[in-house]
Tab-separated table of C-alpha atoms in Angstrom:
chain	number	residue	atom	x	y	z
W	1	UNK	CA	56.031	-40.763	-68.649
W	2	UNK	CA	56.342	-40.133	-72.354
W	3	UNK	CA	58.122	-43.078	-73.927
W	4	UNK	CA	60.159	-42.620	-77.077
W	5	UNK	CA	59.467	-44.759	-80.116
W	6	UNK	CA	62.666	-46.706	-79.420
W	7	UNK	CA	61.731	-47.290	-75.774
W	8	UNK	CA	58.352	-48.659	-76.819
W	9	UNK	CA	60.050	-50.992	-79.303
W	10	UNK	CA	62.344	-52.236	-76.540
W	11	UNK	CA	59.377	-52.951	-74.283
W	12	UNK	CA	57.721	-54.910	-77.109
W	13	UNK	CA	60.862	-56.990	-77.684
W	14	UNK	CA	61.244	-57.788	-73.985
W	15	UNK	CA	57.536	-58.527	-73.622
W	16	UNK	CA	57.662	-61.056	-76.450
W	17	UNK	CA	61.068	-62.611	-75.958
W	18	UNK	CA	62.199	-61.832	-72.427
W	19	UNK	CA	64.265	-62.670	-70.522
W	20	UNK	CA	66.691	-61.259	-73.037
W	21	UNK	CA	70.102	-59.631	-72.588
W	22	UNK	CA	70.908	-56.008	-73.431
W	23	UNK	CA	73.374	-57.390	-75.955
W	24	UNK	CA	70.608	-59.254	-77.783
W	25	UNK	CA	68.223	-56.302	-77.740
W	26	UNK	CA	70.957	-54.099	-79.237
W	27	UNK	CA	71.554	-56.648	-81.963
W	28	UNK	CA	67.880	-56.714	-82.888
W	29	UNK	CA	67.811	-52.957	-83.240
W	30	UNK	CA	71.143	-52.742	-85.044
W	31	UNK	CA	72.494	-50.512	-82.296
W	32	UNK	CA	75.412	-50.766	-79.929
W	33	UNK	CA	74.902	-51.770	-76.322
W	34	UNK	CA	76.249	-48.344	-75.305
W	35	UNK	CA	73.609	-46.484	-77.297
W	36	UNK	CA	70.884	-48.479	-75.627
W	37	UNK	CA	72.158	-48.113	-72.085
W	38	UNK	CA	70.260	-44.890	-71.158
W	39	UNK	CA	66.974	-46.303	-72.503
W	40	UNK	CA	67.392	-49.528	-70.597
W	41	UNK	CA	68.152	-47.741	-67.327
W	42	UNK	CA	65.152	-45.458	-67.681
W	43	UNK	CA	62.825	-48.351	-68.482
W	44	UNK	CA	64.196	-50.325	-65.559
W	45	UNK	CA	63.958	-47.432	-63.129
W	46	UNK	CA	60.453	-46.649	-64.212
W	47	UNK	CA	59.495	-50.230	-63.511
W	48	UNK	CA	58.581	-51.262	-67.046
W	49	UNK	CA	61.443	-53.744	-67.176
W	50	UNK	CA	63.296	-55.686	-64.555
W	51	UNK	CA	66.895	-56.691	-64.893
W	52	UNK	CA	68.516	-59.741	-63.339
W	53	UNK	CA	72.236	-60.424	-63.497
W	54	UNK	CA	73.107	-63.288	-65.848
W	55	UNK	CA	69.415	-63.606	-66.873
W	56	UNK	CA	68.664	-60.385	-68.679
W	57	UNK	CA	65.714	-58.053	-68.928
W	58	UNK	CA	62.150	-59.172	-68.490
W	59	UNK	CA	58.826	-57.410	-68.625
W	60	UNK	CA	57.238	-56.425	-65.368
W	61	UNK	CA	53.494	-55.991	-65.657
W	62	UNK	CA	53.172	-55.264	-61.950
W	63	UNK	CA	53.593	-51.498	-62.108
W	64	UNK	CA	50.608	-51.000	-64.355
W	65	UNK	CA	48.507	-53.381	-62.299
W	66	UNK	CA	49.305	-51.596	-59.072
W	67	UNK	CA	48.501	-48.176	-60.494
W	68	UNK	CA	45.258	-49.524	-61.887
W	69	UNK	CA	44.262	-51.200	-58.632
W	70	UNK	CA	44.947	-48.013	-56.717
W	71	UNK	CA	42.779	-45.952	-59.019
W	72	UNK	CA	39.846	-48.341	-58.772
W	73	UNK	CA	39.954	-48.687	-55.007
W	74	UNK	CA	40.251	-44.924	-54.491
W	75	UNK	CA	37.095	-44.022	-56.482
W	76	UNK	CA	33.954	-43.691	-54.345
W	77	UNK	CA	30.394	-44.745	-55.099
W	78	UNK	CA	29.152	-41.193	-54.481
W	79	UNK	CA	31.184	-39.911	-57.430
W	80	UNK	CA	29.473	-42.109	-59.997
W	81	UNK	CA	26.082	-43.146	-58.595
W	82	UNK	CA	22.834	-42.760	-60.581
W	83	UNK	CA	19.437	-41.409	-59.599
W	84	UNK	CA	17.294	-44.102	-57.901
W	85	UNK	CA	13.774	-44.969	-59.033
W	86	UNK	CA	11.540	-45.408	-56.016
W	87	UNK	CA	7.932	-46.557	-55.572
W	88	UNK	CA	5.723	-47.373	-52.603
W	89	UNK	CA	4.855	-50.774	-51.217
W	90	UNK	CA	1.243	-50.480	-52.375
W	91	UNK	CA	2.244	-50.011	-56.029
W	92	UNK	CA	0.860	-52.884	-58.152
W	93	UNK	CA	3.158	-55.298	-59.981
W	94	UNK	CA	1.674	-54.039	-63.257
W	95	UNK	CA	2.471	-50.397	-62.432
W	96	UNK	CA	5.952	-51.428	-61.317
W	97	UNK	CA	6.676	-53.041	-64.695
W	98	UNK	CA	5.397	-49.935	-66.482
W	99	UNK	CA	7.569	-47.700	-64.263
W	100	UNK	CA	10.574	-49.896	-64.991
W	101	UNK	CA	10.044	-49.474	-68.732
W	102	UNK	CA	9.427	-45.742	-68.543
W	103	UNK	CA	12.488	-45.113	-66.358
W	104	UNK	CA	14.507	-47.777	-68.159
W	105	UNK	CA	15.975	-49.266	-64.992
W	106	UNK	CA	16.474	-52.872	-63.958
W	107	UNK	CA	15.619	-52.446	-60.279
W	108	UNK	CA	13.039	-50.486	-58.271
W	109	UNK	CA	13.500	-49.489	-54.654
W	110	UNK	CA	10.473	-49.533	-52.406
W	111	UNK	CA	10.488	-46.767	-49.814
W	112	UNK	CA	8.221	-45.411	-47.101
W	113	UNK	CA	7.833	-41.775	-46.065
W	114	UNK	CA	11.158	-39.926	-45.958
W	115	UNK	CA	12.653	-42.125	-48.702
W	116	UNK	CA	13.480	-44.859	-46.190
W	117	UNK	CA	14.307	-48.220	-47.761
W	118	UNK	CA	11.745	-50.994	-47.291
W	119	UNK	CA	12.370	-53.349	-50.210
W	120	UNK	CA	13.778	-54.049	-53.647
W	121	UNK	CA	12.333	-55.650	-56.798
W	122	UNK	CA	14.325	-56.618	-59.865
W	123	UNK	CA	13.293	-57.310	-63.456
W	124	UNK	CA	13.808	-60.974	-62.611
W	125	UNK	CA	11.377	-60.825	-59.640
W	126	UNK	CA	8.735	-59.200	-61.830
W	127	UNK	CA	9.214	-61.705	-64.654
W	128	UNK	CA	8.753	-64.563	-62.199
W	129	UNK	CA	5.554	-62.961	-60.878
W	130	UNK	CA	4.004	-62.250	-64.278
W	131	UNK	CA	4.555	-65.917	-65.087
W	132	UNK	CA	2.688	-67.002	-61.967
W	133	UNK	CA	-0.749	-66.257	-63.376
W	134	UNK	CA	-1.862	-63.947	-60.554
W	135	UNK	CA	-3.724	-60.704	-61.218
W	136	UNK	CA	-0.790	-58.343	-61.465
W	137	UNK	CA	-3.089	-55.308	-61.494
W	138	UNK	CA	-4.139	-56.093	-57.935
W	139	UNK	CA	-0.988	-57.665	-56.509
W	140	UNK	CA	1.022	-55.077	-54.509
W	141	UNK	CA	4.836	-55.015	-54.626
W	142	UNK	CA	4.904	-55.523	-50.866
W	143	UNK	CA	3.980	-59.179	-51.440
W	144	UNK	CA	6.829	-60.038	-53.809
W	145	UNK	CA	9.657	-57.656	-52.903
W	146	UNK	CA	12.873	-58.573	-51.131
W	147	UNK	CA	12.504	-56.992	-47.706
W	148	UNK	CA	14.852	-55.347	-45.221
W	149	UNK	CA	17.108	-56.518	-43.628
W	150	UNK	CA	17.824	-58.881	-46.557
W	151	UNK	CA	18.953	-56.123	-48.900
W	152	UNK	CA	22.540	-55.517	-49.963
W	153	UNK	CA	23.406	-51.805	-49.880
W	154	UNK	CA	26.373	-49.458	-50.229
W	155	UNK	CA	27.201	-46.057	-48.768
W	156	UNK	CA	28.419	-43.035	-50.744
W	157	UNK	CA	31.957	-43.261	-49.424
W	158	UNK	CA	32.353	-46.985	-50.152
W	159	UNK	CA	34.801	-47.673	-52.970
W	160	UNK	CA	33.401	-48.567	-56.391
W	161	UNK	CA	35.547	-51.672	-56.128
W	162	UNK	CA	33.657	-52.829	-53.044
W	163	UNK	CA	30.339	-52.070	-54.741
W	164	UNK	CA	31.296	-53.979	-57.904
W	165	UNK	CA	32.456	-56.857	-55.743
W	166	UNK	CA	29.079	-56.948	-53.958
W	167	UNK	CA	27.220	-56.994	-57.287
W	168	UNK	CA	29.193	-60.090	-58.324
W	169	UNK	CA	29.128	-61.911	-54.989
W	170	UNK	CA	25.386	-61.555	-54.516
W	171	UNK	CA	24.599	-61.951	-58.228
W	172	UNK	CA	22.516	-58.810	-58.444
W	173	UNK	CA	22.308	-56.054	-61.053
W	174	UNK	CA	22.162	-53.025	-58.790
W	175	UNK	CA	22.631	-51.802	-55.236
W	176	UNK	CA	20.789	-48.997	-53.449
W	177	UNK	CA	23.151	-46.256	-52.268
W	178	UNK	CA	21.977	-45.286	-48.776
W	179	UNK	CA	22.613	-42.921	-45.904
W	180	UNK	CA	22.221	-44.328	-42.402
W	181	UNK	CA	19.676	-42.557	-40.217
W	182	UNK	CA	19.384	-43.189	-36.511
W	183	UNK	CA	15.608	-43.462	-36.012
W	184	UNK	CA	13.627	-43.904	-32.841
W	185	UNK	CA	13.114	-47.620	-33.549
W	186	UNK	CA	16.691	-48.254	-34.613
W	187	UNK	CA	18.661	-47.705	-37.813
W	188	UNK	CA	16.979	-46.640	-41.048
W	189	UNK	CA	18.433	-46.221	-44.517
W	190	UNK	CA	17.542	-43.310	-46.771
W	191	UNK	CA	17.882	-44.151	-50.468
W	192	UNK	CA	20.053	-41.507	-52.162
W	193	UNK	CA	21.265	-43.335	-55.265
W	194	UNK	CA	21.629	-46.424	-57.359
W	195	UNK	CA	24.815	-48.263	-58.344
W	196	UNK	CA	24.567	-50.869	-61.104
W	197	UNK	CA	26.660	-52.854	-63.568
W	198	UNK	CA	25.911	-50.029	-65.995
W	199	UNK	CA	27.834	-47.611	-63.756
W	200	UNK	CA	30.744	-50.038	-63.714
W	201	UNK	CA	30.629	-50.385	-67.510
W	202	UNK	CA	30.568	-46.607	-67.912
W	203	UNK	CA	33.647	-46.245	-65.694
W	204	UNK	CA	35.398	-48.985	-67.608
W	205	UNK	CA	34.791	-47.220	-70.920
W	206	UNK	CA	35.991	-43.907	-69.471
W	207	UNK	CA	39.151	-45.552	-68.141
W	208	UNK	CA	39.809	-46.971	-71.602
W	209	UNK	CA	39.585	-43.497	-73.066
W	210	UNK	CA	42.339	-42.438	-70.674
W	211	UNK	CA	40.097	-39.902	-68.977
I	1	UNK	CA	58.424	-49.956	-59.673
I	2	UNK	CA	58.702	-50.343	-55.919
I	3	UNK	CA	58.591	-46.919	-54.314
I	4	UNK	CA	60.335	-46.306	-51.015
I	5	UNK	CA	58.414	-44.866	-48.094
I	6	UNK	CA	60.178	-41.551	-48.618
I	7	UNK	CA	59.334	-41.482	-52.332
I	8	UNK	CA	55.669	-42.085	-51.551
I	9	UNK	CA	55.732	-39.230	-49.031
I	10	UNK	CA	57.248	-36.941	-51.666
I	11	UNK	CA	54.493	-37.838	-54.135
I	12	UNK	CA	51.866	-37.070	-51.490
I	13	UNK	CA	53.429	-33.671	-50.745
I	14	UNK	CA	53.602	-32.743	-54.430
I	15	UNK	CA	50.059	-34.015	-55.052
I	16	UNK	CA	48.674	-31.829	-52.282
I	17	UNK	CA	50.814	-28.728	-52.584
I	18	UNK	CA	52.435	-28.775	-56.029
I	19	UNK	CA	53.897	-26.942	-57.780
I	20	UNK	CA	56.501	-26.948	-55.049
I	21	UNK	CA	60.284	-26.569	-55.227
I	22	UNK	CA	62.800	-29.237	-54.255
I	23	UNK	CA	64.000	-26.829	-51.597
I	24	UNK	CA	60.536	-26.683	-50.019
I	25	UNK	CA	60.046	-30.439	-50.136
I	26	UNK	CA	63.409	-30.911	-48.412
I	27	UNK	CA	62.404	-28.472	-45.695
I	28	UNK	CA	59.162	-30.326	-45.033
I	29	UNK	CA	61.034	-33.581	-44.613
I	30	UNK	CA	63.855	-32.075	-42.544
I	31	UNK	CA	66.351	-33.248	-45.130
I	32	UNK	CA	68.893	-31.480	-47.296
I	33	UNK	CA	68.199	-30.835	-50.953
I	34	UNK	CA	71.191	-33.047	-51.801
I	35	UNK	CA	69.759	-36.027	-49.953
I	36	UNK	CA	66.509	-35.711	-51.857
I	37	UNK	CA	68.077	-35.311	-55.293
I	38	UNK	CA	68.181	-39.034	-56.249
I	39	UNK	CA	64.557	-39.564	-55.191
I	40	UNK	CA	63.368	-36.566	-57.158
I	41	UNK	CA	65.186	-37.665	-60.311
I	42	UNK	CA	63.793	-41.159	-60.120
I	43	UNK	CA	60.233	-39.916	-59.559
I	44	UNK	CA	60.588	-37.482	-62.434
I	45	UNK	CA	62.055	-40.033	-64.808
I	46	UNK	CA	59.391	-42.556	-63.929
I	47	UNK	CA	56.764	-39.977	-64.804
I	48	UNK	CA	55.205	-39.610	-61.373
I	49	UNK	CA	56.340	-36.029	-61.102
I	50	UNK	CA	57.100	-33.360	-63.632
I	51	UNK	CA	59.636	-30.627	-63.053
I	52	UNK	CA	59.558	-27.136	-64.539
I	53	UNK	CA	62.384	-24.628	-64.126
I	54	UNK	CA	61.436	-21.786	-61.792
I	55	UNK	CA	58.081	-23.420	-61.052
I	56	UNK	CA	58.939	-26.600	-59.236
I	57	UNK	CA	57.612	-30.143	-59.146
I	58	UNK	CA	54.020	-31.025	-59.854
I	59	UNK	CA	52.090	-34.258	-59.938
I	60	UNK	CA	51.410	-35.878	-63.263
I	61	UNK	CA	48.313	-38.049	-63.172
I	62	UNK	CA	48.567	-38.812	-66.861
I	63	UNK	CA	50.896	-41.768	-66.551
I	64	UNK	CA	48.412	-43.837	-64.603
I	65	UNK	CA	45.572	-42.994	-66.950
I	66	UNK	CA	47.566	-43.909	-70.005
I	67	UNK	CA	48.715	-47.234	-68.549
I	68	UNK	CA	45.142	-48.019	-67.592
I	69	UNK	CA	43.748	-47.091	-71.005
I	70	UNK	CA	46.352	-49.246	-72.700
I	71	UNK	CA	45.514	-52.264	-70.583
I	72	UNK	CA	41.796	-51.984	-71.255
I	73	UNK	CA	42.126	-51.503	-74.987
I	74	UNK	CA	44.614	-54.379	-75.313
I	75	UNK	CA	42.366	-57.019	-73.669
I	76	UNK	CA	40.276	-59.011	-76.132
I	77	UNK	CA	36.706	-60.247	-75.829
I	78	UNK	CA	37.835	-63.826	-76.464
I	79	UNK	CA	39.883	-63.811	-73.261
I	80	UNK	CA	36.931	-63.104	-70.980
I	81	UNK	CA	33.759	-64.184	-72.800
I	82	UNK	CA	31.146	-66.450	-71.197
I	83	UNK	CA	29.307	-69.470	-72.528
I	84	UNK	CA	26.226	-68.471	-74.554
I	85	UNK	CA	22.754	-69.864	-73.856
I	86	UNK	CA	21.049	-70.700	-77.141
I	87	UNK	CA	17.533	-71.854	-78.033
I	88	UNK	CA	15.625	-72.349	-81.273
I	89	UNK	CA	13.103	-70.029	-82.850
I	90	UNK	CA	10.232	-72.415	-82.122
I	91	UNK	CA	10.901	-72.357	-78.360
I	92	UNK	CA	7.865	-70.924	-76.517
I	93	UNK	CA	8.098	-67.689	-74.525
I	94	UNK	CA	7.266	-69.699	-71.411
I	95	UNK	CA	10.116	-72.157	-71.995
I	96	UNK	CA	12.444	-69.243	-72.735
I	97	UNK	CA	11.697	-67.653	-69.360
I	98	UNK	CA	12.270	-70.983	-67.629
I	99	UNK	CA	15.578	-71.443	-69.497
I	100	UNK	CA	16.631	-67.945	-68.503
I	101	UNK	CA	16.015	-68.737	-64.837
I	102	UNK	CA	17.704	-72.120	-64.975
I	103	UNK	CA	20.794	-70.772	-66.758
I	104	UNK	CA	20.663	-67.499	-64.821
I	105	UNK	CA	21.333	-65.313	-67.854
I	106	UNK	CA	19.732	-62.062	-68.956
I	107	UNK	CA	19.742	-62.763	-72.695
I	108	UNK	CA	19.042	-65.776	-74.903
I	109	UNK	CA	20.419	-66.184	-78.403
I	110	UNK	CA	18.201	-67.823	-80.976
I	111	UNK	CA	20.122	-69.969	-83.458
I	112	UNK	CA	19.400	-72.270	-86.382
I	113	UNK	CA	21.334	-75.411	-87.303
I	114	UNK	CA	25.089	-74.964	-86.960
I	115	UNK	CA	24.674	-72.439	-84.162
I	116	UNK	CA	24.061	-69.621	-86.644
I	117	UNK	CA	22.589	-66.478	-85.101
I	118	UNK	CA	18.981	-65.672	-85.969
I	119	UNK	CA	17.770	-63.524	-83.085
I	120	UNK	CA	18.093	-62.272	-79.534
I	121	UNK	CA	15.644	-61.941	-76.633
I	122	UNK	CA	16.319	-60.101	-73.397
I	123	UNK	CA	14.664	-60.287	-69.982
I	124	UNK	CA	13.059	-56.969	-70.894
I	125	UNK	CA	11.529	-58.383	-74.116
I	126	UNK	CA	10.102	-61.327	-72.193
I	127	UNK	CA	8.702	-59.129	-69.431
I	128	UNK	CA	6.947	-56.979	-72.019
I	129	UNK	CA	5.466	-60.089	-73.630
I	130	UNK	CA	4.247	-61.714	-70.420
I	131	UNK	CA	2.447	-58.456	-69.681
I	132	UNK	CA	0.673	-58.530	-73.046
I	133	UNK	CA	-1.814	-61.190	-72.008
I	134	UNK	CA	-1.050	-63.609	-74.849
I	135	UNK	CA	-0.739	-67.360	-74.294
I	136	UNK	CA	2.970	-67.564	-73.633
I	137	UNK	CA	2.890	-71.367	-73.743
I	138	UNK	CA	2.013	-71.214	-77.427
I	139	UNK	CA	3.777	-68.038	-78.538
I	140	UNK	CA	7.131	-68.900	-80.199
I	141	UNK	CA	10.216	-66.728	-79.633
I	142	UNK	CA	10.423	-66.129	-83.380
I	143	UNK	CA	7.491	-63.731	-83.047
I	144	UNK	CA	8.998	-61.469	-80.407
I	145	UNK	CA	12.766	-61.726	-80.878
I	146	UNK	CA	15.016	-59.039	-82.310
I	147	UNK	CA	16.056	-60.418	-85.672
I	148	UNK	CA	19.179	-60.288	-87.845
I	149	UNK	CA	20.479	-57.932	-89.192
I	150	UNK	CA	19.352	-55.711	-86.296
I	151	UNK	CA	21.597	-57.393	-83.736
I	152	UNK	CA	24.714	-55.845	-82.243
I	153	UNK	CA	27.576	-58.356	-82.087
I	154	UNK	CA	31.286	-58.570	-81.304
I	155	UNK	CA	34.094	-60.789	-82.544
I	156	UNK	CA	36.598	-62.622	-80.331
I	157	UNK	CA	39.474	-60.326	-81.235
I	158	UNK	CA	37.558	-57.102	-80.595
I	159	UNK	CA	38.813	-55.236	-77.545
I	160	UNK	CA	36.763	-55.444	-74.354
I	161	UNK	CA	36.734	-51.662	-74.488
I	162	UNK	CA	34.888	-51.696	-77.809
I	163	UNK	CA	32.454	-54.298	-76.487
I	164	UNK	CA	31.758	-52.303	-73.294
I	165	UNK	CA	31.274	-49.213	-75.416
I	166	UNK	CA	28.694	-51.029	-77.583
I	167	UNK	CA	26.784	-52.188	-74.487
I	168	UNK	CA	26.461	-48.572	-73.352
I	169	UNK	CA	25.742	-47.004	-76.741
I	170	UNK	CA	22.995	-49.452	-77.618
I	171	UNK	CA	21.711	-49.723	-74.035
I	172	UNK	CA	21.827	-53.497	-73.954
I	173	UNK	CA	22.927	-55.954	-71.280
I	174	UNK	CA	24.834	-58.422	-73.426
I	175	UNK	CA	26.349	-59.004	-76.858
I	176	UNK	CA	26.691	-62.292	-78.718
I	177	UNK	CA	30.316	-63.098	-79.533
I	178	UNK	CA	30.337	-64.447	-83.103
I	179	UNK	CA	32.574	-65.906	-85.783
I	180	UNK	CA	31.833	-64.849	-89.372
I	181	UNK	CA	31.065	-67.688	-91.764
I	182	UNK	CA	30.877	-67.194	-95.510
I	183	UNK	CA	27.732	-69.119	-96.456
I	184	UNK	CA	26.222	-69.760	-99.876
I	185	UNK	CA	23.602	-67.057	-99.365
I	186	UNK	CA	26.019	-64.531	-97.883
I	187	UNK	CA	27.552	-63.993	-94.458
I	188	UNK	CA	26.429	-65.948	-91.397
I	189	UNK	CA	27.449	-65.572	-87.773
I	190	UNK	CA	28.156	-68.535	-85.538
I	191	UNK	CA	27.512	-67.803	-81.856
I	192	UNK	CA	30.591	-68.755	-79.838
I	193	UNK	CA	30.148	-66.690	-76.689
I	194	UNK	CA	28.412	-64.036	-74.661
I	195	UNK	CA	29.794	-60.740	-73.392
I	196	UNK	CA	27.762	-58.847	-70.784
I	197	UNK	CA	28.013	-56.125	-68.181
I	198	UNK	CA	28.756	-58.940	-65.748
I	199	UNK	CA	31.973	-59.700	-67.655
I	200	UNK	CA	32.912	-56.041	-67.453
I	201	UNK	CA	32.173	-55.970	-63.718
I	202	UNK	CA	34.258	-59.099	-63.183
I	203	UNK	CA	37.221	-57.522	-65.019
I	204	UNK	CA	36.828	-54.356	-63.011
I	205	UNK	CA	36.966	-56.266	-59.732
I	206	UNK	CA	40.023	-58.222	-60.924
I	207	UNK	CA	41.782	-55.010	-61.923
I	208	UNK	CA	41.087	-53.600	-58.477
I	209	UNK	CA	42.730	-56.623	-56.922
I	210	UNK	CA	45.846	-55.816	-58.903
I	211	UNK	CA	45.716	-59.107	-60.782
């Protein structure tokens, strides 16, 4: 909806000083109530303003919020996920740190043959380990990683809202995006992506650009 | 704007099969064109649909995007910032890591008297240092920190969009929120907050809840 300059001014007035009567708005703009009537009906019908008898017009932020919420819950993880960085369980802590710097990621996923998820290590896990005084050239990731089934994951068709919510709830920086595979010994999870706070930030910036 | 069930159905039809004439929409719904007329005018005026003579109605996604963009660019850093964790330049790398774990933050700000910003260290900087094999109990942060004026900052009244954009552009996890102080030797920056990808993620989740 393309708002006219006058309609935007009306919204501003109501936002700041609502509830306010049509009479008062007209006075502010040096216009007659009759001139304003079409603008006020359009703004009310479009949900920007609400009108209550004997109270006046007030600003209704709900429309925008609902549209926004819909957009965020409709977007799927698969549409925005990044490429995962994976290593094997036998990789040393030292090599893991180097890989993290080279790939510039905050989390590594540990997989076995077929890209099946075994564990996760974060920058925080590695920092804690390097502080411990052990020989990080010999220590394998398998010793320090968070192991299945204690890993939080998302699927490609989960909403980005759900994924962002998981990042906050579990206080982690990234989630492996996985595909469920029915193996002979039960369920396995193939790592097919990475979803992090950086993905959320990128979306946020894109939204702000109106794209 | 509260849409009726029928209005939502119309939007769905136009989204999927637009451009489509009012005639055709009416047929789909087993209604007359006259019955539909008020709904179609409201949806068009509210900007959900656009109508073109001899073409028909089509869905206009722009409204939502514009509303969203406006909301994101209007929000200010000051409204959502977190409490900063500050230490002094003489703090050892070891103590810095411990502080980071205790406070559960990804970045520490190094300040001098008056809370004036001197430097920044990230989890990444500390990880690199612990790997270096130096005595981290004796090494002061002043040696490894990123120093003024090479620090990216934001002010309280900057938009969260700008702040999120800076996080991405400079590939950093957090920004100090500062207040400019005119000192005797030039400008100083008092640290009054922290803005990180976690703040962005929190906003994103709130938006998705429609709040």
